[in-house]
CSV table of C-alpha atoms in Angstrom, one decimal:
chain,number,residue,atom,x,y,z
W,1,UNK,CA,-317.4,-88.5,48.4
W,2,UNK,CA,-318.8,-87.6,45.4
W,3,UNK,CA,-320.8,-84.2,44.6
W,4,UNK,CA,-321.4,-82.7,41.1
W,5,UNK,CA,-322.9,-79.3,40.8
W,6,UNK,CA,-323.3,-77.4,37.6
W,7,UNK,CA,-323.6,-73.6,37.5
W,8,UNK,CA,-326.7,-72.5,35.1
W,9,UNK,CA,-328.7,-69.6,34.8
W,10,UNK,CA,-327.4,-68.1,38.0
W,11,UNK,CA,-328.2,-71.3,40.1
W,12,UNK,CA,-326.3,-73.7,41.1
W,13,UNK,CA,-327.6,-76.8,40.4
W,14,UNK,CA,-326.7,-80.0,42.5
W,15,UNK,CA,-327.3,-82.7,40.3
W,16,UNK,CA,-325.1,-85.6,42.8
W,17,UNK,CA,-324.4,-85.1,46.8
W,18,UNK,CA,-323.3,-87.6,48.8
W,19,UNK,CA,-321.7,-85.6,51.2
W,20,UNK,CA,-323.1,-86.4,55.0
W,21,UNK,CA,-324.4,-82.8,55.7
W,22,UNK,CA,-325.4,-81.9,52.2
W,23,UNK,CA,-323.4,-78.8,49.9
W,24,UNK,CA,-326.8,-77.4,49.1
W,25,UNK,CA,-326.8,-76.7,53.3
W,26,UNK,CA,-323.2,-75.8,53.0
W,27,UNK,CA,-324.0,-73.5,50.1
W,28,UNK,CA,-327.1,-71.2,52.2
W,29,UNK,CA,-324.1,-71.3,55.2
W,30,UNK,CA,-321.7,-69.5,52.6
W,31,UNK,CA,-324.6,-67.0,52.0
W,32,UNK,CA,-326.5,-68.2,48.7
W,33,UNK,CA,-330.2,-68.3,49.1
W,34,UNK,CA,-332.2,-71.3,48.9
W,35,UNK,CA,-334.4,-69.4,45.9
W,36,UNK,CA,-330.7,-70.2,44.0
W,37,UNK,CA,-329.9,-73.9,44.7
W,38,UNK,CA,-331.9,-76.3,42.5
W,39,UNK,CA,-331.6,-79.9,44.2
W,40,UNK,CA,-331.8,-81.4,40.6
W,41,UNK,CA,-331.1,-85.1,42.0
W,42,UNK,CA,-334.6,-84.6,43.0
W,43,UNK,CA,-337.1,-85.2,39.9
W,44,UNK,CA,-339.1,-81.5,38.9
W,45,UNK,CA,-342.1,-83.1,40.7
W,46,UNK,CA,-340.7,-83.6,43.8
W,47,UNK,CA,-338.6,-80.7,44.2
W,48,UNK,CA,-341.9,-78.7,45.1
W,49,UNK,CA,-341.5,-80.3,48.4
W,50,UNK,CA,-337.9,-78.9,48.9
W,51,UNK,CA,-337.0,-75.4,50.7
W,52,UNK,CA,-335.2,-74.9,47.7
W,53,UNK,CA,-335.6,-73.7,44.1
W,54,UNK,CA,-337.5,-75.7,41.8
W,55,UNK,CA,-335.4,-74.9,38.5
């Protein structure tokens, strides 16, 4: 299992998941809100269509 997330600006930003669940779900479980988690595997464009931040 491999996930890389990089803390930047305040947000974390998951840049590789390949957990089965997902840390950014893990992440709003521990209490951060989605307006914090960038899902930066995602290209700009498409993260529009995310619940989650979009940088």
């Amino acid at each position: 299992m491999t996930v890389y997330v990089r803390i930047r600006d305040g947000k974390f930003w998951i840049e590789e998941d390949w957990t089965e669940d997902g840390i950014a779900n893990d992440l709003v479980r521990a209490g951060v809100p989605k307006e914090d988690i960038v899902l930066a595997f995602h290209e700009p464009k498409m993260r529009q269509y995310t619940d989650f931040a979009l940088a």
